[in-house]
Amino acid sequence: MDASYSDRSESTWSFHYTSDPLTRYLRDRRLRVALGILMDQGHLDPANQSVLLVCGGIGGEGTFLRDIGFQDVTVSHVSQEALERCRQFDPRLHTRLLNAEDMKELPDDRYDLVLVQDGLHHLPRPVLGFTEMLRVARV
């Protein structure tokens, strides 16, 4: 896994931080829709809520969340190299080395919002990852 993040060629990771409007739309659309629903229902207060992004890679979605107003965004991933790149790209983000299937170092109800966009399918036991996300999310 780390090998893909140690690749220094821009083509490997550039889509995460591209300014290309089509690529940005395709990557951010689902987040905008989901967050819009939460906002419409009155469940979202970006300035005062913490977010954990699970399987967050180099943090493209974390930057998106910061840019729309979330102040406390943590990007988690199993690759230390991915998290180092994340910190390089956006120092505003917190990072945490976590196995999404076993986040025992996090207490129950730790984050207001826990998100995964394209990560569960990488897990050998995605149900465990989803269960852990539910456990660390505030109800």
JSON list of C-alpha atoms in Angstrom, two decimals:
[
{"chain": "A", "resi": 1, "resn": "MET", "atom": "CA", "xyz": [0.00, 0.00, 0.00]},
{"chain": "A", "resi": 2, "resn": "ASP", "atom": "CA", "xyz": [2.70, 2.51, 0.96]},
{"chain": "A", "resi": 3, "resn": "ALA", "atom": "CA", "xyz": [4.46, 1.96, -2.38]},
{"chain": "A", "resi": 4, "resn": "SER", "atom": "CA", "xyz": [1.77, 3.90, -4.24]},
{"chain": "A", "resi": 5, "resn": "TYR", "atom": "CA", "xyz": [2.21, 6.87, -1.91]},
{"chain": "A", "resi": 6, "resn": "SER", "atom": "CA", "xyz": [6.00, 6.80, -2.13]},
{"chain": "A", "resi": 7, "resn": "ASP", "atom": "CA", "xyz": [5.77, 7.24, -5.90]},
{"chain": "A", "resi": 8, "resn": "ARG", "atom": "CA", "xyz": [6.91, 10.82, -6.43]},
{"chain": "A", "resi": 9, "resn": "SER", "atom": "CA", "xyz": [5.40, 11.15, -9.93]},
{"chain": "A", "resi": 10, "resn": "GLU", "atom": "CA", "xyz": [2.61, 13.68, -9.92]},
{"chain": "A", "resi": 11, "resn": "SER", "atom": "CA", "xyz": [0.34, 11.54, -12.09]},
{"chain": "A", "resi": 12, "resn": "THR", "atom": "CA", "xyz": [-0.12, 9.10, -9.21]},
{"chain": "A", "resi": 13, "resn": "TRP", "atom": "CA", "xyz": [-1.85, 11.55, -6.87]},
{"chain": "A", "resi": 14, "resn": "SER", "atom": "CA", "xyz": [-2.48, 14.81, -8.73]},
{"chain": "A", "resi": 15, "resn": "PHE", "atom": "CA", "xyz": [-6.24, 14.25, -9.12]},
{"chain": "A", "resi": 16, "resn": "HIS", "atom": "CA", "xyz": [-6.66, 14.81, -5.37]},
{"chain": "A", "resi": 17, "resn": "TYR", "atom": "CA", "xyz": [-5.58, 18.43, -5.68]},
{"chain": "A", "resi": 18, "resn": "THR", "atom": "CA", "xyz": [-6.30, 19.25, -9.30]},
{"chain": "A", "resi": 19, "resn": "SER", "atom": "CA", "xyz": [-7.92, 22.50, -10.38]},
{"chain": "A", "resi": 20, "resn": "ASP", "atom": "CA", "xyz": [-9.63, 20.72, -13.31]},
{"chain": "A", "resi": 21, "resn": "PRO", "atom": "CA", "xyz": [-13.35, 21.50, -12.81]},
{"chain": "A", "resi": 22, "resn": "LEU", "atom": "CA", "xyz": [-14.65, 18.17, -14.13]},
{"chain": "A", "resi": 23, "resn": "THR", "atom": "CA", "xyz": [-12.33, 16.11, -11.95]},
{"chain": "A", "resi": 24, "resn": "ARG", "atom": "CA", "xyz": [-13.16, 18.25, -8.93]},
{"chain": "A", "resi": 25, "resn": "TYR", "atom": "CA", "xyz": [-16.90, 17.92, -9.61]},
{"chain": "A", "resi": 26, "resn": "LEU", "atom": "CA", "xyz": [-16.70, 14.14, -9.90]},
{"chain": "A", "resi": 27, "resn": "ARG", "atom": "CA", "xyz": [-14.65, 13.82, -6.71]},
{"chain": "A", "resi": 28, "resn": "ASP", "atom": "CA", "xyz": [-16.56, 16.32, -4.58]},
{"chain": "A", "resi": 29, "resn": "ARG", "atom": "CA", "xyz": [-20.15, 15.80, -5.80]},
{"chain": "A", "resi": 30, "resn": "ARG", "atom": "CA", "xyz": [-21.09, 13.04, -3.35]},
{"chain": "A", "resi": 31, "resn": "LEU", "atom": "CA", "xyz": [-19.71, 14.99, -0.41]},
{"chain": "A", "resi": 32, "resn": "ARG", "atom": "CA", "xyz": [-21.63, 18.11, -1.45]},
{"chain": "A", "resi": 33, "resn": "VAL", "atom": "CA", "xyz": [-24.89, 16.17, -1.78]},
{"chain": "A", "resi": 34, "resn": "ALA", "atom": "CA", "xyz": [-24.52, 14.35, 1.55]},
{"chain": "A", "resi": 35, "resn": "LEU", "atom": "CA", "xyz": [-23.42, 17.44, 3.46]},
{"chain": "A", "resi": 36, "resn": "GLY", "atom": "CA", "xyz": [-26.22, 19.46, 1.84]},
{"chain": "A", "resi": 37, "resn": "ILE", "atom": "CA", "xyz": [-28.80, 17.00, 3.17]},
{"chain": "A", "resi": 38, "resn": "LEU", "atom": "CA", "xyz": [-27.31, 17.22, 6.68]},
{"chain": "A", "resi": 39, "resn": "MET", "atom": "CA", "xyz": [-27.25, 21.02, 6.45]},
{"chain": "A", "resi": 40, "resn": "ASP", "atom": "CA", "xyz": [-30.88, 21.17, 5.29]},
{"chain": "A", "resi": 41, "resn": "GLN", "atom": "CA", "xyz": [-31.89, 18.98, 8.24]},
{"chain": "A", "resi": 42, "resn": "GLY", "atom": "CA", "xyz": [-30.05, 21.22, 10.68]},
{"chain": "A", "resi": 43, "resn": "HIS", "atom": "CA", "xyz": [-27.51, 18.55, 11.63]},
{"chain": "A", "resi": 44, "resn": "LEU", "atom": "CA", "xyz": [-24.44, 20.36, 10.38]},
{"chain": "A", "resi": 45, "resn": "ASP", "atom": "CA", "xyz": [-22.40, 23.10, 12.03]},
{"chain": "A", "resi": 46, "resn": "PRO", "atom": "CA", "xyz": [-19.00, 23.05, 10.29]},
{"chain": "A", "resi": 47, "resn": "ALA", "atom": "CA", "xyz": [-17.38, 25.67, 12.50]},
{"chain": "A", "resi": 48, "resn": "ASN", "atom": "CA", "xyz": [-18.14, 23.67, 15.66]},
{"chain": "A", "resi": 49, "resn": "GLN", "atom": "CA", "xyz": [-18.08, 20.02, 14.62]},
{"chain": "A", "resi": 50, "resn": "SER", "atom": "CA", "xyz": [-15.19, 17.57, 14.37]},
{"chain": "A", "resi": 51, "resn": "VAL", "atom": "CA", "xyz": [-14.76, 15.31, 11.35]},
{"chain": "A", "resi": 52, "resn": "LEU", "atom": "CA", "xyz": [-12.89, 12.05, 10.90]},
{"chain": "A", "resi": 53, "resn": "LEU", "atom": "CA", "xyz": [-12.20, 11.09, 7.31]},
{"chain": "A", "resi": 54, "resn": "VAL", "atom": "CA", "xyz": [-11.57, 7.33, 7.22]},
{"chain": "A", "resi": 55, "resn": "CYS", "atom": "CA", "xyz": [-9.33, 5.84, 4.50]},
{"chain": "A", "resi": 56, "resn": "GLY", "atom": "CA", "xyz": [-8.51, 9.43, 3.64]},
{"chain": "A", "resi": 57, "resn": "GLY", "atom": "CA", "xyz": [-5.34, 8.84, 1.62]},
{"chain": "A", "resi": 58, "resn": "ILE", "atom": "CA", "xyz": [-3.45, 12.06, 0.98]},
{"chain": "A", "resi": 59, "resn": "GLY", "atom": "CA", "xyz": [-6.30, 14.23, 2.19]},
{"chain": "A", "resi": 60, "resn": "GLY", "atom": "CA", "xyz": [-8.06, 15.64, -0.87]},
{"chain": "A", "resi": 61, "resn": "GLU", "atom": "CA", "xyz": [-11.48, 15.24, 0.75]},
{"chain": "A", "resi": 62, "resn": "GLY", "atom": "CA", "xyz": [-10.09, 16.69, 3.99]},
{"chain": "A", "resi": 63, "resn": "THR", "atom": "CA", "xyz": [-9.05, 19.83, 2.15]},
{"chain": "A", "resi": 64, "resn": "PHE", "atom": "CA", "xyz": [-12.53, 20.01, 0.61]},
{"chain": "A", "resi": 65, "resn": "LEU", "atom": "CA", "xyz": [-14.04, 19.86, 4.12]},
{"chain": "A", "resi": 66, "resn": "ARG", "atom": "CA", "xyz": [-11.71, 22.56, 5.43]},
{"chain": "A", "resi": 67, "resn": "ASP", "atom": "CA", "xyz": [-12.48, 24.76, 2.43]},
{"chain": "A", "resi": 68, "resn": "ILE", "atom": "CA", "xyz": [-16.23, 24.61, 3.10]},
{"chain": "A", "resi": 69, "resn": "GLY", "atom": "CA", "xyz": [-15.78, 25.64, 6.71]},
{"chain": "A", "resi": 70, "resn": "PHE", "atom": "CA", "xyz": [-14.97, 22.65, 8.90]},
{"chain": "A", "resi": 71, "resn": "GLN", "atom": "CA", "xyz": [-12.29, 23.69, 11.38]},
{"chain": "A", "resi": 72, "resn": "ASP", "atom": "CA", "xyz": [-11.48, 20.32, 12.98]},
{"chain": "A", "resi": 73, "resn": "VAL", "atom": "CA", "xyz": [-10.75, 17.74, 10.27]},
{"chain": "A", "resi": 74, "resn": "THR", "atom": "CA", "xyz": [-8.71, 14.59, 10.86]},
{"chain": "A", "resi": 75, "resn": "VAL", "atom": "CA", "xyz": [-7.61, 12.44, 7.94]},
{"chain": "A", "resi": 76, "resn": "SER", "atom": "CA", "xyz": [-6.93, 8.81, 8.85]},
{"chain": "A", "resi": 77, "resn": "HIS", "atom": "CA", "xyz": [-5.23, 6.17, 6.77]},
{"chain": "A", "resi": 78, "resn": "VAL", "atom": "CA", "xyz": [-3.13, 3.00, 7.13]},
{"chain": "A", "resi": 79, "resn": "SER", "atom": "CA", "xyz": [-0.21, 4.48, 5.20]},
{"chain": "A", "resi": 80, "resn": "GLN", "atom": "CA", "xyz": [2.22, 6.76, 7.03]},
{"chain": "A", "resi": 81, "resn": "GLU", "atom": "CA", "xyz": [3.53, 7.96, 3.66]},
{"chain": "A", "resi": 82, "resn": "ALA", "atom": "CA", "xyz": [0.02, 8.98, 2.58]},
{"chain": "A", "resi": 83, "resn": "LEU", "atom": "CA", "xyz": [-0.40, 10.95, 5.80]},
{"chain": "A", "resi": 84, "resn": "GLU", "atom": "CA", "xyz": [2.97, 12.66, 5.32]},
{"chain": "A", "resi": 85, "resn": "ARG", "atom": "CA", "xyz": [1.83, 13.77, 1.86]},
{"chain": "A", "resi": 86, "resn": "CYS", "atom": "CA", "xyz": [-1.46, 14.90, 3.38]},
{"chain": "A", "resi": 87, "resn": "ARG", "atom": "CA", "xyz": [0.38, 17.15, 5.84]},
{"chain": "A", "resi": 88, "resn": "GLN", "atom": "CA", "xyz": [2.53, 18.53, 3.01]},
{"chain": "A", "resi": 89, "resn": "PHE", "atom": "CA", "xyz": [-0.46, 19.33, 0.84]},
{"chain": "A", "resi": 90, "resn": "ASP", "atom": "CA", "xyz": [-2.61, 20.85, 3.59]},
{"chain": "A", "resi": 91, "resn": "PRO", "atom": "CA", "xyz": [-1.08, 21.62, 6.98]},
{"chain": "A", "resi": 92, "resn": "ARG", "atom": "CA", "xyz": [-4.53, 22.64, 8.27]},
{"chain": "A", "resi": 93, "resn": "LEU", "atom": "CA", "xyz": [-5.48, 18.96, 8.48]},
{"chain": "A", "resi": 94, "resn": "HIS", "atom": "CA", "xyz": [-4.87, 16.69, 11.45]},
{"chain": "A", "resi": 95, "resn": "THR", "atom": "CA", "xyz": [-3.67, 13.22, 10.52]},
{"chain": "A", "resi": 96, "resn": "ARG", "atom": "CA", "xyz": [-3.90, 9.91, 12.30]},
{"chain": "A", "resi": 97, "resn": "LEU", "atom": "CA", "xyz": [-2.48, 6.52, 11.41]},
{"chain": "A", "resi": 98, "resn": "LEU", "atom": "CA", "xyz": [-5.47, 4.20, 11.81]},
{"chain": "A", "resi": 99, "resn": "ASN", "atom": "CA", "xyz": [-6.63, 0.80, 10.69]},
{"chain": "A", "resi": 100, "resn": "ALA", "atom": "CA", "xyz": [-10.25, 1.47, 9.78]},
{"chain": "A", "resi": 101, "resn": "GLU", "atom": "CA", "xyz": [-11.25, -2.03, 10.91]},
{"chain": "A", "resi": 102, "resn": "ASP", "atom": "CA", "xyz": [-9.84, -1.54, 14.40]},
{"chain": "A", "resi": 103, "resn": "MET", "atom": "CA", "xyz": [-9.81, 2.02, 15.74]},
{"chain": "A", "resi": 104, "resn": "LYS", "atom": "CA", "xyz": [-9.62, 0.93, 19.39]},
{"chain": "A", "resi": 105, "resn": "GLU", "atom": "CA", "xyz": [-7.37, 3.89, 20.29]},
{"chain": "A", "resi": 106, "resn": "LEU", "atom": "CA", "xyz": [-10.34, 6.19, 19.63]},
{"chain": "A", "resi": 107, "resn": "PRO", "atom": "CA", "xyz": [-13.03, 6.48, 22.28]},
{"chain": "A", "resi": 108, "resn": "ASP", "atom": "CA", "xyz": [-16.71, 5.97, 21.51]},
{"chain": "A", "resi": 109, "resn": "ASP", "atom": "CA", "xyz": [-18.51, 9.10, 20.25]},
{"chain": "A", "resi": 110, "resn": "ARG", "atom": "CA", "xyz": [-15.23, 10.91, 19.53]},
{"chain": "A", "resi": 111, "resn": "TYR", "atom": "CA", "xyz": [-16.21, 12.72, 16.30]},
{"chain": "A", "resi": 112, "resn": "ASP", "atom": "CA", "xyz": [-19.34, 14.61, 15.29]},
{"chain": "A", "resi": 113, "resn": "LEU", "atom": "CA", "xyz": [-19.10, 13.37, 11.72]},
{"chain": "A", "resi": 114, "resn": "VAL", "atom": "CA", "xyz": [-17.28, 10.31, 10.37]},
{"chain": "A", "resi": 115, "resn": "LEU", "atom": "CA", "xyz": [-16.97, 9.98, 6.60]},
{"chain": "A", "resi": 116, "resn": "VAL", "atom": "CA", "xyz": [-15.54, 7.57, 4.08]},
{"chain": "A", "resi": 117, "resn": "GLN", "atom": "CA", "xyz": [-15.78, 8.24, 0.39]},
{"chain": "A", "resi": 118, "resn": "ASP", "atom": "CA", "xyz": [-13.85, 5.59, -1.51]},
{"chain": "A", "resi": 119, "resn": "GLY", "atom": "CA", "xyz": [-12.27, 3.42, 1.11]},
{"chain": "A", "resi": 120, "resn": "LEU", "atom": "CA", "xyz": [-14.48, 0.66, 2.45]},
{"chain": "A", "resi": 121, "resn": "HIS", "atom": "CA", "xyz": [-13.99, -1.48, -0.63]},
{"chain": "A", "resi": 122, "resn": "HIS", "atom": "CA", "xyz": [-10.24, -1.60, 0.13]},
{"chain": "A", "resi": 123, "resn": "LEU", "atom": "CA", "xyz": [-10.82, -3.24, 3.50]},
{"chain": "A", "resi": 124, "resn": "PRO", "atom": "CA", "xyz": [-10.70, -7.04, 3.86]},
{"chain": "A", "resi": 125, "resn": "ARG", "atom": "CA", "xyz": [-13.70, -6.81, 6.24]},
{"chain": "A", "resi": 126, "resn": "PRO", "atom": "CA", "xyz": [-15.59, -3.64, 5.33]},
{"chain": "A", "resi": 127, "resn": "VAL", "atom": "CA", "xyz": [-18.38, -4.33, 7.83]},
{"chain": "A", "resi": 128, "resn": "LEU", "atom": "CA", "xyz": [-15.83, -4.00, 10.64]},
{"chain": "A", "resi": 129, "resn": "GLY", "atom": "CA", "xyz": [-14.72, -0.66, 9.22]},
{"chain": "A", "resi": 130, "resn": "PHE", "atom": "CA", "xyz": [-18.28, 0.57, 9.01]},
{"chain": "A", "resi": 131, "resn": "THR", "atom": "CA", "xyz": [-19.01, -0.65, 12.55]},
{"chain": "A", "resi": 132, "resn": "GLU", "atom": "CA", "xyz": [-15.96, 1.20, 13.86]},
{"chain": "A", "resi": 133, "resn": "MET", "atom": "CA", "xyz": [-17.09, 4.36, 12.08]},
{"chain": "A", "resi": 134, "resn": "LEU", "atom": "CA", "xyz": [-20.48, 4.12, 13.78]},
{"chain": "A", "resi": 135, "resn": "ARG", "atom": "CA", "xyz": [-18.81, 3.56, 17.17]},
{"chain": "A", "resi": 136, "resn": "VAL", "atom": "CA", "xyz": [-16.59, 6.65, 17.01]},
{"chain": "A", "resi": 137, "resn": "ALA", "atom": "CA", "xyz": [-19.34, 8.89, 15.59]},
{"chain": "A", "resi": 138, "resn": "ARG", "atom": "CA", "xyz": [-21.52, 10.88, 17.97]},
{"chain": "A", "resi": 139, "resn": "VAL", "atom": "CA", "xyz": [-25.18, 9.99, 17.75]}
]
